[in-house]
C-alpha cells in the first residue's frame, strides 16, 4: 500500500545567480499572507519560473527563474525581469506561441492603468527581454481589475470612470467585460480591436477554464447587492452567457448575444429574493470548462459547464472559521488537493473519500494556475513542496513467524480457557504445552498439538494470527521510530487495533480497551472509524457506508448493563460506553452535522425505525433502548446543541420523539420549521396527526405567530375533529385577557373568529354532509319491486318439504309467510 506525503524540492542550485531560494520563498509567502490574496502566485507552463505579485507596501513582481544549463548561469550576466511601469500590477499571463516550435511562451504583465508589458525569457541570451508595451483599454481613465487568457482571447474586467450625475447605486455597475484577440509570432505580439462583451455589470473576477470564462463576484463589494448571489459563465467564442448560483444545481438562465448586464439578470430578479446561496471562499479552474468551488458551508463542489453542481467533500464543521480565510485548492489527476490553514487535505474526486490529511508546520498555498496536472505543488514559508506517493509503513514478518503464530495460538487458548474456567489458578502457555493442570488443559493441549501438526488450525487462523503478529511488529516499530515517522506508525497502529477489535465478539475487557483508544487518540480514532466503516457523505447530504452487516451487528449491540455514560455540565465521565455511543461521541466531536445522518444509517442497518403509532405505548428497557435515545446521550445537557437534538428526534420517526422535537421548535419560535415538521409527519399516522394538530391549535389560541401557516394547518385537521371539540380546545387555551384591553385590541395578539372561520366552516360542512356509510341501505328504490307470481291457497307437501304460499287475502300480494 502507498500513502501520500509532502516532500520538499531541494534542487536549489540550478536557480538563477545562486540566489537563496529559501529566502525568496520566505519573502514571497510573507507578502502573500499579509495581503491575504491567495491567487498571487503564478507558475509558468514549463515550471521554470515562479512569479509572486506584490501589492503592499509597494506594488511589484517577484520572479525566480530556473536555468537548464548551469554553465550559462555561472559565466554570464543575467537580465532580471525589471518592470518599467509604476502602476500596480493586476496579474501576469502566459501567451503561447502560434507555433510550438517557436520556443517558450511570452509573459504578459498587466498593470492597473491598462498598460501591458510583454516579456520573453531567452536562456541563450541570459534572461528576460522586453518585447513591447501596449495599451489594453481605449480610455486613459479606465482601470483593469482582473484579467485572464482564454483560447486566443485576452479578457479583462474594466472599471469605467463614474459620471458626474451617477449615484452610489450606479457606481456599483460601472464595470464592463472586454476582450481582444491576441497572437504571438516572430514579429511580436499582435492585438485585435477592443470588443465589449458585457457592460453595466459589477466588479467581477475573470477565471478561465477551458473554453469558458467564469465571472465571479468580488466579495469586497457591497454584499447587500442581490446580484452578488449569482455568477456568470461566458463563452468568448460564441458570446453566450449563463447565470449560475452556488445554491442551485439547475441552470437559471441562458442568454445569447446579450451585452447588457441588467437585461441579462432581469428574469432572475424574482428568484434572487428567494435564494440565499453560500459565499464562495475559494475557487480554482479545472481546465476543461468546470470550476472548483469552496463554499462557506464547508462543501467543496464542482460547477459543471452545464450548470449542475456536484458535491465532492464536506470539511469538518467550523474548519473554515477556525483556520481563517487562508485556503487554496486544485485538482490533480482526479485528486483534490485542498489547504486550509496548516492542513492539507487530499480527496478522491470520484467518490469523495479522504485519502490523506497532512498536518504542516506552516501554512501553505497551492499553485492555482499551473498547467502541471500530475502532482500538487505547494509554496510555504519554508520552501517549495510536492506531494509524492510513498509506501505505507508495513513491517514484514519476522523469520520465525511460524513460531510466533504457534505461540499466539497457545496464548489465545489460555485466555479463552481461563475466562470460562471456575479455577482461580492461572494457566500459562508453558503449563499448557506440558499438558499439566487437570484434565481439561491436557485435552486442550493435545487438540492444539494435533491441529498444529496437521496444519489445519494454522490455515484457518492464518489471517487473524498474521494480523496479530503484524500488530506486535508495529508496536515494536513505534518504540524504535523517529519523530518524523512516529505519527504515521501511531495512526496505522490505531486503525489496525480498532479494526481488530471490531472484527470479533466484543467482551467487556476489549470494550474497555476500545474506549481507552478513542480517549487517548481521538483524531486517529476518528480517521480509523471512517476507514473501517467506509463512511462518506454524498452530494445529497446522505451518509453512506460499505461496512458488512456483521460489523454493524457488533456496533449496534444493545447497551450493556454495566455501561453508563454521562456528559453533563461540560464534563465527561470516563466510563466504558458501548460501541455505538463511542462512535457517536467521535462524530459529535469532529463532524457534528454527520450525527443525524449516522443515526439514519444505523437505523437502516438495524432494520429501520419504528414508524408504527403503537410506539406510544411501548415500554423501553435498557436492552431495547432505541438508537436515537442512545445517540442523544452524547449531547451536552446545557441545550447548546438543540438543533442537533431536534434532528436526532425527527430522524427516529417515532411519535413520541416527533412530538418532543415539535415542542422544542415551538419553544424556540421556529414557526416555519414547525409547519414543515407538521406537514411531513402528519401523514405518518392518524393518531400522530391529531396530536400535532391539537398542539398547534393550542398555539394558535395563544398568539398570532402561526398566522402565515393557518391554511396549511387547517388542511391537517383530522377527520374525527368536530366544531365543538375545536372550540373547546381554543377556549381552554386562550391567554388571560388584560385588564385594560378593549373590544378591539391594538396589537391583535389574540385569536379571532375570523381566523377560525375557514376551519369551522370546513368542519361544519363535513359534519352536516350526510354519511355515505349506510346510503345503500337508507336509499329507497325509485321503481317498486315486481309482483310475485300468484299461487293457489293451501299447503302442498312433497315428502317432508314445507312450501311457501302466498295469501293475498290475509297478507297481501307482497307478503310471504312460512308455516312450520
XYZ file of C-alpha atoms in Angstrom, residues 31-764:
734
model
C 3.862 39.112 1.104
C 1.020 36.761 0.153
C -0.126 36.083 3.714
C -0.017 39.772 4.674
C -2.058 40.661 1.600
C -4.443 37.738 2.209
C -4.563 37.200 -1.560
C -4.097 33.545 -2.397
C -4.183 33.903 -6.179
C -0.984 35.968 -6.340
C 1.362 33.027 -7.038
C 1.981 32.054 -10.660
C 3.973 29.232 -12.194
C 4.955 29.216 -15.840
C 3.622 26.363 -18.024
C 7.095 24.826 -18.254
C 7.584 25.064 -14.476
C 10.775 27.127 -14.750
C 9.523 30.494 -13.496
C 7.790 31.415 -10.256
C 6.074 34.821 -10.092
C 4.683 36.432 -6.959
C 2.610 39.609 -7.315
C 3.430 42.033 -4.521
C 0.721 44.565 -3.682
C 1.847 46.086 -0.380
C 3.559 48.219 0.714
C 4.670 48.857 -2.869
C 3.372 47.095 -5.938
C 5.770 44.916 -7.841
C 6.589 41.485 -9.214
C 8.961 38.952 -7.655
C 10.323 36.397 -10.118
C 12.566 33.395 -9.685
C 13.922 31.533 -12.705
C 15.324 28.052 -13.172
C 18.079 27.531 -15.742
C 18.501 24.226 -17.548
C 22.162 24.818 -18.440
C 24.141 25.652 -15.340
C 27.262 26.870 -17.177
C 25.276 29.757 -18.666
C 24.083 30.743 -15.239
C 27.608 30.774 -13.826
C 29.535 32.606 -16.548
C 27.137 35.204 -17.945
C 25.461 38.339 -16.775
C 21.780 37.789 -16.172
C 18.893 40.028 -17.133
C 16.221 40.022 -14.442
C 12.602 40.890 -15.066
C 12.517 44.579 -14.068
C 9.233 46.306 -14.800
C 9.233 49.716 -16.413
C 5.693 50.660 -15.345
C 4.923 52.246 -11.969
C 1.225 51.356 -11.770
C 0.057 48.468 -9.565
C 0.347 45.013 -11.138
C -3.019 43.329 -11.675
C -1.873 39.925 -12.930
C 0.526 38.052 -15.200
C -0.480 35.768 -18.063
C 1.396 33.453 -20.417
C 0.585 33.626 -24.130
C 1.604 30.509 -26.091
C 3.406 30.824 -29.394
C 1.364 30.392 -32.571
C 3.789 27.621 -33.496
C 5.086 25.437 -30.650
C 8.487 25.155 -32.325
C 8.991 28.905 -31.951
C 10.072 28.458 -28.348
C 8.870 29.481 -24.890
C 5.643 31.342 -24.181
C 5.512 35.105 -23.838
C 4.838 36.617 -20.429
C 2.350 39.470 -20.234
C 2.398 41.763 -17.186
C -0.883 43.693 -16.908
C -0.970 46.943 -14.951
C -3.992 48.615 -13.394
C -3.899 51.529 -15.859
C -4.367 49.129 -18.781
C -0.741 49.026 -19.920
C 0.739 45.618 -20.771
C 4.415 44.688 -20.936
C 5.302 41.584 -22.933
C 8.471 39.762 -21.860
C 10.229 36.664 -23.133
C 12.770 34.507 -21.346
C 15.727 33.521 -23.520
C 18.252 31.344 -21.759
C 20.799 31.710 -24.557
C 20.611 35.493 -24.179
C 20.924 35.495 -20.398
C 17.401 36.023 -19.152
C 14.370 38.256 -19.662
C 13.924 40.647 -22.566
C 11.150 43.210 -23.043
C 9.412 42.677 -26.392
C 6.899 45.524 -26.492
C 4.431 47.624 -24.487
C 0.802 48.180 -25.481
C -2.439 49.552 -24.001
C -5.466 47.341 -23.495
C -8.089 49.990 -22.795
C -9.292 52.695 -25.151
C -9.870 55.215 -22.359
C -6.839 56.560 -20.459
C -9.001 56.877 -17.319
C -10.086 53.229 -17.338
C -8.745 50.727 -14.801
C -8.264 46.961 -15.121
C -9.459 44.964 -12.106
C -8.895 41.379 -13.331
C -7.575 39.627 -16.438
C -7.229 36.122 -17.886
C -6.417 34.230 -21.094
C -8.979 32.038 -22.855
C -8.021 30.379 -26.141
C -6.783 33.221 -28.390
C -8.520 35.980 -26.383
C -7.217 38.223 -23.649
C -10.173 39.082 -21.382
C -10.363 41.667 -18.639
C -12.832 43.420 -16.345
C -12.551 47.161 -16.843
C -13.706 49.902 -14.499
C -15.073 52.967 -16.247
C -14.763 56.356 -14.544
C -18.029 57.427 -12.863
C -20.042 60.223 -14.410
C -20.808 63.412 -12.529
C -24.520 62.614 -12.177
C -24.134 58.975 -11.121
C -25.265 57.910 -7.642
C -23.848 55.232 -5.354
C -26.076 52.535 -6.845
C -24.961 53.255 -10.385
C -21.325 53.362 -9.299
C -21.543 49.668 -8.395
C -22.372 48.873 -12.033
C -19.736 50.932 -13.819
C -17.669 47.918 -14.921
C -17.590 46.129 -18.258
C -16.114 42.888 -19.628
C -13.840 43.361 -22.633
C -11.884 41.079 -24.924
C -9.215 41.276 -27.606
C -7.745 38.682 -29.879
C -4.058 38.085 -29.230
C -1.413 36.291 -31.284
C 2.327 35.790 -30.819
C 4.533 35.416 -33.867
C 8.078 36.166 -34.892
C 7.331 39.863 -35.240
C 5.996 40.196 -31.693
C 2.553 40.288 -30.128
C -0.446 41.289 -32.253
C -3.617 42.518 -30.541
C -7.028 42.956 -32.159
C -9.629 45.618 -31.509
C -11.451 46.022 -28.211
C -14.892 44.429 -28.057
C -17.195 44.963 -25.070
C -18.927 41.678 -24.286
C -20.870 42.905 -21.226
C -21.458 46.344 -19.763
C -23.143 47.881 -16.706
C -22.003 44.961 -14.554
C -20.484 44.876 -11.039
C -16.837 44.122 -10.365
C -16.052 40.580 -11.476
C -13.040 38.307 -11.177
C -12.343 36.656 -14.537
C -11.429 32.959 -14.263
C -10.621 30.946 -17.378
C -11.444 27.235 -17.567
C -11.171 25.543 -20.946
C -13.212 27.470 -23.492
C -15.298 29.203 -20.806
C -14.684 32.247 -18.633
C -16.373 32.414 -15.225
C -17.227 35.859 -13.893
C -17.225 35.585 -10.099
C -18.472 38.414 -7.849
C -15.921 40.307 -5.804
C -16.834 39.779 -2.148
C -15.170 43.065 -1.249
C -18.126 44.806 -2.863
C -21.372 45.648 -1.078
C -22.808 42.284 -0.008
C -26.342 43.715 0.104
C -26.438 43.740 -3.695
C -28.690 40.891 -4.807
C -26.685 40.294 -7.984
C -23.790 39.008 -5.874
C -25.860 35.869 -5.290
C -25.192 34.735 -8.853
C -22.194 34.430 -11.143
C -21.846 34.107 -14.890
C -20.322 31.601 -17.282
C -19.345 33.142 -20.609
C -18.168 31.633 -23.874
C -15.924 34.251 -25.554
C -16.046 32.374 -28.824
C -19.865 32.386 -29.105
C -20.598 35.395 -26.834
C -23.206 33.485 -24.798
C -23.831 33.935 -21.069
C -25.272 31.566 -18.481
C -26.377 32.607 -14.994
C -25.482 30.242 -12.140
C -25.895 30.142 -8.375
C -23.893 28.328 -5.706
C -27.067 27.025 -4.042
C -28.761 25.627 -7.133
C -27.830 22.743 -9.358
C -30.039 23.978 -12.172
C -29.287 26.498 -14.874
C -31.015 29.749 -14.013
C -30.835 31.360 -17.433
C -29.091 31.082 -20.768
C -28.807 34.141 -22.954
C -27.292 34.526 -26.370
C -25.887 37.775 -27.752
C -26.949 39.781 -24.685
C -24.473 42.531 -23.792
C -26.352 44.460 -21.088
C -25.965 43.025 -17.599
C -29.200 44.484 -16.262
C -31.290 42.931 -19.021
C -29.381 39.673 -18.591
C -30.436 39.229 -14.956
C -33.928 40.770 -15.261
C -35.618 37.376 -15.448
C -33.763 36.250 -12.315
C -34.871 39.128 -10.064
C -37.784 37.190 -8.594
C -35.609 34.154 -7.919
C -32.869 36.232 -6.291
C -35.254 37.218 -3.499
C -35.948 33.586 -2.622
C -32.426 32.110 -2.579
C -29.624 32.540 -0.078
C -26.539 30.904 -1.586
C -23.401 30.347 0.476
C -20.371 32.544 -0.020
C -17.563 31.393 -2.305
C -14.454 31.134 -0.104
C -12.156 29.707 -2.765
C -12.144 28.662 -6.391
C -9.938 27.050 -8.991
C -10.457 26.255 -12.690
C -10.205 22.632 -13.765
C -9.094 23.370 -17.335
C -11.998 21.541 -19.004
C -14.742 24.108 -18.590
C -15.606 23.217 -14.976
C -14.993 25.299 -11.868
C -13.941 24.043 -8.449
C -15.633 25.907 -5.578
C -15.046 26.015 -1.816
C -18.255 27.245 -0.181
C -18.766 28.811 3.241
C -20.842 25.767 4.234
C -17.666 23.657 4.123
C -18.595 21.832 0.920
C -16.128 21.502 -1.937
C -18.102 21.346 -5.196
C -17.559 21.271 -8.932
C -19.688 23.546 -11.061
C -20.049 21.680 -14.343
C -20.190 23.554 -17.609
C -23.830 22.514 -17.997
C -24.756 24.283 -14.741
C -25.011 21.266 -12.438
C -23.349 21.485 -9.025
C -21.617 18.280 -7.877
C -20.679 17.974 -4.203
C -17.337 16.266 -3.584
C -16.294 16.591 0.057
C -17.550 18.173 3.263
C -14.960 19.752 5.532
C -15.242 19.225 9.282
C -17.603 21.684 10.935
C -16.097 25.091 11.817
C -12.939 24.170 9.905
C -13.070 27.309 7.747
C -13.811 29.690 10.611
C -11.126 28.155 12.820
C -8.450 28.362 10.100
C -9.280 31.859 8.854
C -9.510 32.634 5.170
C -6.186 31.117 4.086
C -7.104 28.365 1.658
C -6.280 27.127 -1.820
C -7.456 24.174 -3.878
C -6.571 22.362 -7.081
C -7.400 19.084 -8.860
C -4.508 16.885 -9.989
C -5.415 13.713 -11.897
C -8.791 13.268 -10.142
C -7.189 14.014 -6.757
C -8.372 17.162 -4.991
C -5.671 18.982 -3.040
C -7.027 21.486 -0.521
C -5.117 23.558 2.013
C -6.982 25.003 4.992
C -4.627 26.791 7.308
C -1.906 24.317 8.269
C -3.735 21.220 7.000
C -3.511 19.673 3.548
C -6.480 17.502 2.503
C -6.169 15.023 -0.378
C -9.554 13.812 -1.629
C -10.577 11.320 -4.298
C -12.969 13.326 -6.505
C -14.663 10.189 -7.857
C -16.099 9.062 -4.526
C -15.347 11.892 -2.075
C -13.086 9.678 0.035
C -10.429 11.416 2.120
C -7.145 9.820 1.075
C -4.818 11.719 3.356
C -4.825 14.569 5.829
C -1.350 16.038 6.285
C -0.514 18.433 9.101
C 2.072 21.073 8.205
C 4.328 23.181 10.386
C 3.452 26.345 8.473
C 0.609 27.422 6.232
C 0.945 26.628 2.548
C -0.610 27.691 -0.742
C -1.151 25.559 -3.827
C -0.249 26.947 -7.223
C -3.539 27.960 -8.751
C -2.875 28.310 -12.453
C -0.193 25.719 -13.051
C -0.714 23.514 -16.116
C 1.014 20.585 -14.434
C -1.760 18.097 -13.684
C 0.405 15.340 -12.233
C 1.279 16.351 -8.688
C 0.357 19.244 -6.373
C 2.969 21.940 -5.865
C 2.745 23.991 -2.709
C 4.532 27.129 -1.608
C 5.166 27.743 2.070
C 7.446 29.903 4.128
C 9.996 27.095 4.330
C 10.164 26.320 0.622
C 8.558 24.549 -2.294
C 6.887 21.172 -1.698
C 5.465 18.456 -3.916
C 3.042 15.662 -2.965
C 4.534 12.239 -3.657
C 3.476 8.644 -3.149
C 5.367 6.630 -0.585
C 4.823 3.076 0.628
C 2.936 2.913 3.901
C 4.924 1.564 6.848
C 4.090 -2.114 6.840
C 6.710 -4.094 8.769
C 7.483 -7.504 7.323
C 7.027 -10.660 9.278
C 9.979 -11.986 11.179
C 11.808 -15.074 10.035
C 10.484 -17.054 12.954
C 6.879 -16.093 12.148
C 5.766 -19.716 12.405
C 6.950 -19.903 15.993
C 5.183 -16.638 16.764
C 1.970 -17.928 15.223
C 2.140 -21.100 17.303
C 2.803 -19.023 20.426
C -0.184 -16.795 19.625
C -2.422 -19.860 19.261
C -1.486 -21.112 22.725
C -1.880 -17.668 24.268
C -5.377 -17.256 22.867
C -6.255 -20.792 24.021
C -5.060 -19.991 27.561
C -7.063 -16.770 27.629
C -10.208 -18.472 26.323
C -9.906 -21.331 28.819
C -9.194 -19.025 31.769
C -12.274 -16.875 31.088
C -14.538 -19.918 31.211
C -12.797 -21.843 33.981
C -14.007 -21.902 37.580
C -10.461 -22.398 38.798
C -8.554 -19.370 40.109
C -5.196 -20.942 39.217
C -3.564 -19.175 36.284
C -2.951 -21.322 33.208
C 0.243 -20.395 31.324
C 1.480 -21.352 27.871
C 4.287 -23.445 29.357
C 1.895 -25.445 31.524
C -0.475 -25.891 28.605
C 2.298 -27.195 26.350
C 3.391 -29.655 29.016
C -0.180 -30.845 29.486
C -0.321 -30.119 33.210
C -3.135 -28.940 35.471
C -6.266 -31.045 35.418
C -7.830 -32.997 32.640
C -9.265 -30.097 30.605
C -5.917 -28.379 29.865
C -4.392 -31.753 28.981
C -7.118 -32.393 26.416
C -6.842 -28.813 25.105
C -3.068 -29.150 24.687
C -3.487 -32.446 22.856
C -6.025 -30.936 20.471
C -3.833 -27.939 19.771
C -0.733 -30.045 19.152
C -2.701 -32.334 16.867
C -4.117 -29.412 14.859
C -0.777 -27.652 14.663
C 0.864 -30.813 13.304
C -1.888 -31.238 10.737
C -1.660 -27.530 9.818
C -5.427 -27.306 9.699
C -5.562 -24.834 12.566
C -2.781 -22.772 11.015
C -4.621 -22.436 7.730
C -7.928 -21.482 9.391
C -6.360 -18.904 11.704
C -3.625 -17.655 9.401
C -5.141 -14.266 8.587
C -6.078 -13.469 12.210
C -2.749 -14.605 13.587
C -0.816 -12.799 10.900
C -2.602 -9.556 11.788
C -1.705 -10.111 15.438
C 1.948 -10.594 14.547
C 1.898 -7.507 12.328
C 0.340 -5.591 15.177
C 3.098 -6.603 17.516
C 5.704 -5.616 14.933
C 4.077 -2.203 14.525
C 4.164 -1.727 18.296
C 7.865 -2.510 18.228
C 8.355 -0.102 15.333
C 6.582 2.657 17.258
C 9.074 2.308 20.089
C 12.017 2.497 17.685
C 10.550 5.056 15.250
C 11.931 8.524 14.721
C 9.861 11.590 15.496
C 9.141 12.050 11.778
C 7.654 8.559 11.321
C 6.036 8.261 14.740
C 2.765 9.898 13.715
C 2.331 7.589 10.727
C 3.051 4.495 12.798
C 0.648 5.605 15.537
C -2.169 6.213 13.066
C -1.581 2.836 11.428
C -1.473 1.163 14.842
C -4.737 2.725 15.993
C -6.510 1.748 12.765
C -5.303 -1.850 12.997
C -6.313 -2.121 16.646
C -9.802 -0.734 16.063
C -10.275 -2.974 13.025
C -9.136 -5.994 15.033
C -11.382 -5.235 17.996
C -14.459 -4.723 15.814
C -13.883 -7.872 13.781
C -14.877 -10.252 16.565
C -17.015 -10.576 19.675
C -16.569 -7.583 21.952
C -16.191 -8.669 25.540
C -16.041 -6.281 28.459
C -12.247 -6.187 28.506
C -11.994 -5.424 24.785
C -14.701 -2.771 25.070
C -12.754 -1.017 27.813
C -9.639 -1.201 25.639
C -11.543 0.292 22.686
C -12.788 3.120 24.898
C -9.258 3.907 26.025
C -8.046 4.065 22.394
C -10.763 6.573 21.465
C -9.948 8.604 24.574
C -6.156 8.672 24.116
C -6.092 9.044 20.307
C -9.310 10.851 19.326
C -8.100 12.141 15.940
C -6.581 8.845 14.844
C -9.687 7.003 16.053
C -11.895 9.334 14.019
C -9.897 8.612 10.872
C -9.842 4.886 11.649
C -13.612 4.840 12.179
C -14.181 6.390 8.743
C -11.812 3.875 7.162
C -13.271 0.805 8.900
C -16.891 1.759 8.147
C -16.032 3.199 4.708
C -18.015 6.302 5.633
C -18.501 9.062 3.105
C -21.013 11.830 2.544
C -22.570 12.104 -0.894
C -23.720 15.268 -2.623
C -27.257 14.992 -1.234
C -26.045 15.100 2.370
C -26.625 11.392 3.000
C -24.077 9.279 4.811
C -23.054 6.083 3.037
C -21.217 3.029 4.337
C -19.920 -0.146 2.746
C -19.283 -1.950 6.034
C -20.558 -5.558 6.219
C -23.642 -6.496 8.231
C -21.541 -8.417 10.782
C -19.667 -5.242 11.681
C -22.881 -3.278 12.104
C -24.228 -6.017 14.358
C -21.269 -5.509 16.694
C -21.619 -1.711 16.572
C -25.364 -1.711 17.268
C -25.265 -4.301 20.030
C -27.642 -3.358 22.893
C -26.479 -1.334 25.845
C -24.556 -3.417 28.349
C -25.890 -3.267 31.916
C -22.505 -2.070 33.212
C -22.145 0.679 30.641
C -23.143 4.106 31.890
C -22.244 7.338 30.210
C -22.833 10.874 31.398
C -21.978 14.105 29.680
C -23.360 16.996 31.681
C -22.086 20.414 32.689
C -19.320 20.129 30.141
C -17.639 17.211 31.932
C -17.360 13.667 30.646
C -17.159 10.741 32.980
C -14.525 8.421 31.632
C -16.615 5.279 31.907
C -16.943 2.437 29.469
C -19.574 3.141 26.831
C -20.910 0.832 24.106
C -19.508 0.986 20.589
C -22.433 2.929 19.107
C -22.176 5.663 21.738
C -18.405 5.693 21.279
C -18.736 6.325 17.553
C -21.405 8.968 18.155
C -19.016 10.725 20.548
C -16.320 10.810 17.888
C -18.710 12.094 15.213
C -20.044 14.777 17.563
C -16.521 15.961 18.286
C -15.192 16.115 14.717
C -18.256 16.333 12.437
C -21.415 17.181 14.422
C -23.530 17.634 11.300
C -22.984 13.928 10.489
C -24.665 12.736 13.705
C -28.308 12.695 12.442
C -27.195 11.108 9.171
C -25.237 8.460 11.096
C -28.350 7.704 13.144
C -30.366 7.235 9.936
C -27.676 4.909 8.603
C -27.609 2.916 11.841
C -31.412 2.597 11.845
C -31.314 1.262 8.297
C -28.766 -1.348 9.323
C -30.779 -2.338 12.408
C -33.955 -2.873 10.418
C -35.425 0.627 10.328
C -37.059 2.910 12.831
C -40.405 2.368 14.472
C -42.950 4.124 12.296
C -45.943 2.465 13.966
C -48.306 4.594 16.038
C -48.164 1.854 18.658
C -44.827 3.360 19.651
C -46.746 5.461 22.184
C -47.387 2.556 24.486
C -44.175 0.585 24.062
C -42.165 0.158 27.241
C -38.439 0.552 26.752
C -35.864 -1.299 28.792
C -32.113 -0.833 28.855
C -31.788 -3.691 26.399
C -34.337 -2.270 23.919
C -33.356 1.390 24.183
C -33.902 2.940 20.721
C -30.898 4.186 18.833
C -31.985 7.820 18.844
C -32.003 7.870 22.655
C -28.544 6.343 22.678
C -27.341 8.989 20.245
C -28.861 11.759 22.376
C -26.655 10.778 25.317
C -23.583 12.292 23.651
C -25.111 15.780 23.531
C -24.342 18.189 26.384
C -27.164 18.831 28.829
C -26.886 22.620 28.595
C -29.068 22.799 25.490
C -26.475 24.467 23.273
C -26.997 21.824 20.615
C -30.780 21.794 20.500
C -30.721 21.890 16.690
C -28.927 18.530 16.738
C -31.354 17.228 19.343
C -34.275 18.153 17.094
C -32.675 16.454 14.092
C -31.993 13.271 16.060
C -35.560 13.177 17.359
C -37.000 13.655 13.887
C -34.669 11.057 12.355
C -36.068 8.441 14.716
C -39.550 8.874 13.138
C -41.116 7.756 16.433
C -44.298 9.556 17.501
C -43.087 10.476 20.982
C -39.770 11.763 19.630
C -41.511 13.763 16.888
C -43.763 15.472 19.417
C -40.747 16.213 21.625
C -38.935 17.807 18.687
C -42.058 19.791 17.785
C -42.300 21.177 21.318
C -38.648 22.254 21.203
C -39.222 24.080 17.919
C -42.374 25.724 19.336
C -40.435 26.847 22.394
C -37.753 28.346 20.159
C -40.351 30.085 17.992
C -39.157 28.492 14.742
C -42.621 28.584 13.178
C -41.579 27.872 9.612
C -39.758 24.758 10.772
C -42.780 23.822 12.914
C -45.019 23.982 9.844
C -42.610 21.860 7.819
C -42.421 19.177 10.527
C -46.204 19.133 10.908
C -46.781 18.762 7.172
C -44.199 15.996 6.901
C -45.220 13.800 9.825
C -48.994 14.251 9.899
C -49.178 11.678 7.115
C -47.459 9.091 9.296
C -50.493 8.068 11.356
C -53.940 9.423 12.295
C -53.056 9.425 15.999
C -49.898 11.472 15.444
C -51.799 13.759 13.070
C -54.370 14.508 15.753
C -51.777 15.171 18.434
C -49.804 17.528 16.184
C -52.971 19.381 15.158
C -54.128 19.851 18.756
C -50.676 21.101 19.805
C -50.620 23.677 17.016
C -54.246 24.692 17.621
C -53.293 25.455 21.208
C -50.535 27.728 19.920
C -52.952 29.450 17.533
C -55.187 30.170 20.516
C -52.406 31.953 22.391
C -50.652 34.111 19.772
C -50.643 35.166 16.124
C -47.189 33.881 15.104
C -48.704 30.995 13.151
C -50.946 33.204 11.007
C -48.869 32.722 7.804
C -49.294 28.946 8.124
C -53.011 28.724 9.008
C -54.030 27.474 5.567
C -51.606 24.579 5.943
C -52.754 23.919 9.498
C -56.434 23.753 8.524
C -55.643 21.105 5.896
C -54.151 18.938 8.659
C -57.404 18.857 10.652
C -58.239 15.200 11.460
C -61.471 13.657 10.232
C -62.811 12.999 13.741
C -62.496 16.597 14.944
C -65.797 18.420 15.485
C -66.678 22.072 15.811
C -67.400 21.569 19.494
C -64.032 19.948 20.185
C -62.194 22.668 18.277
C -63.958 25.463 20.184
C -63.334 23.709 23.494
C -59.601 23.497 22.744
C -59.465 27.157 21.715
C -61.416 28.403 24.756
C -59.374 26.269 27.118
C -56.060 27.665 25.835
C -56.970 31.332 25.459
C -54.474 33.549 27.317
C -55.615 35.596 30.277
C -57.145 38.817 28.964
C -55.556 42.073 30.020
C -57.494 44.246 32.439
C -57.486 47.358 30.284
C -57.993 45.657 26.953
C -60.975 46.873 24.959
C -63.125 45.062 22.448
C -60.674 45.876 19.657
C -57.138 45.203 20.793
C -54.499 47.398 19.208
C -51.808 44.764 18.774
C -54.127 41.975 17.673
C -52.318 39.254 19.589
C -55.356 37.078 20.286
C -57.192 34.688 18.038
C -60.406 35.901 16.394
C -63.443 34.218 14.954
C -62.351 35.466 11.546
C -59.163 33.421 11.773
C -61.059 30.284 12.804
C -63.865 30.781 10.296
C -62.291 28.736 7.427
C -61.581 25.844 9.783
C -65.027 25.908 11.395
C -66.752 26.135 8.008
C -64.747 23.157 6.738
C -65.524 21.016 9.794
C -69.180 22.072 9.861
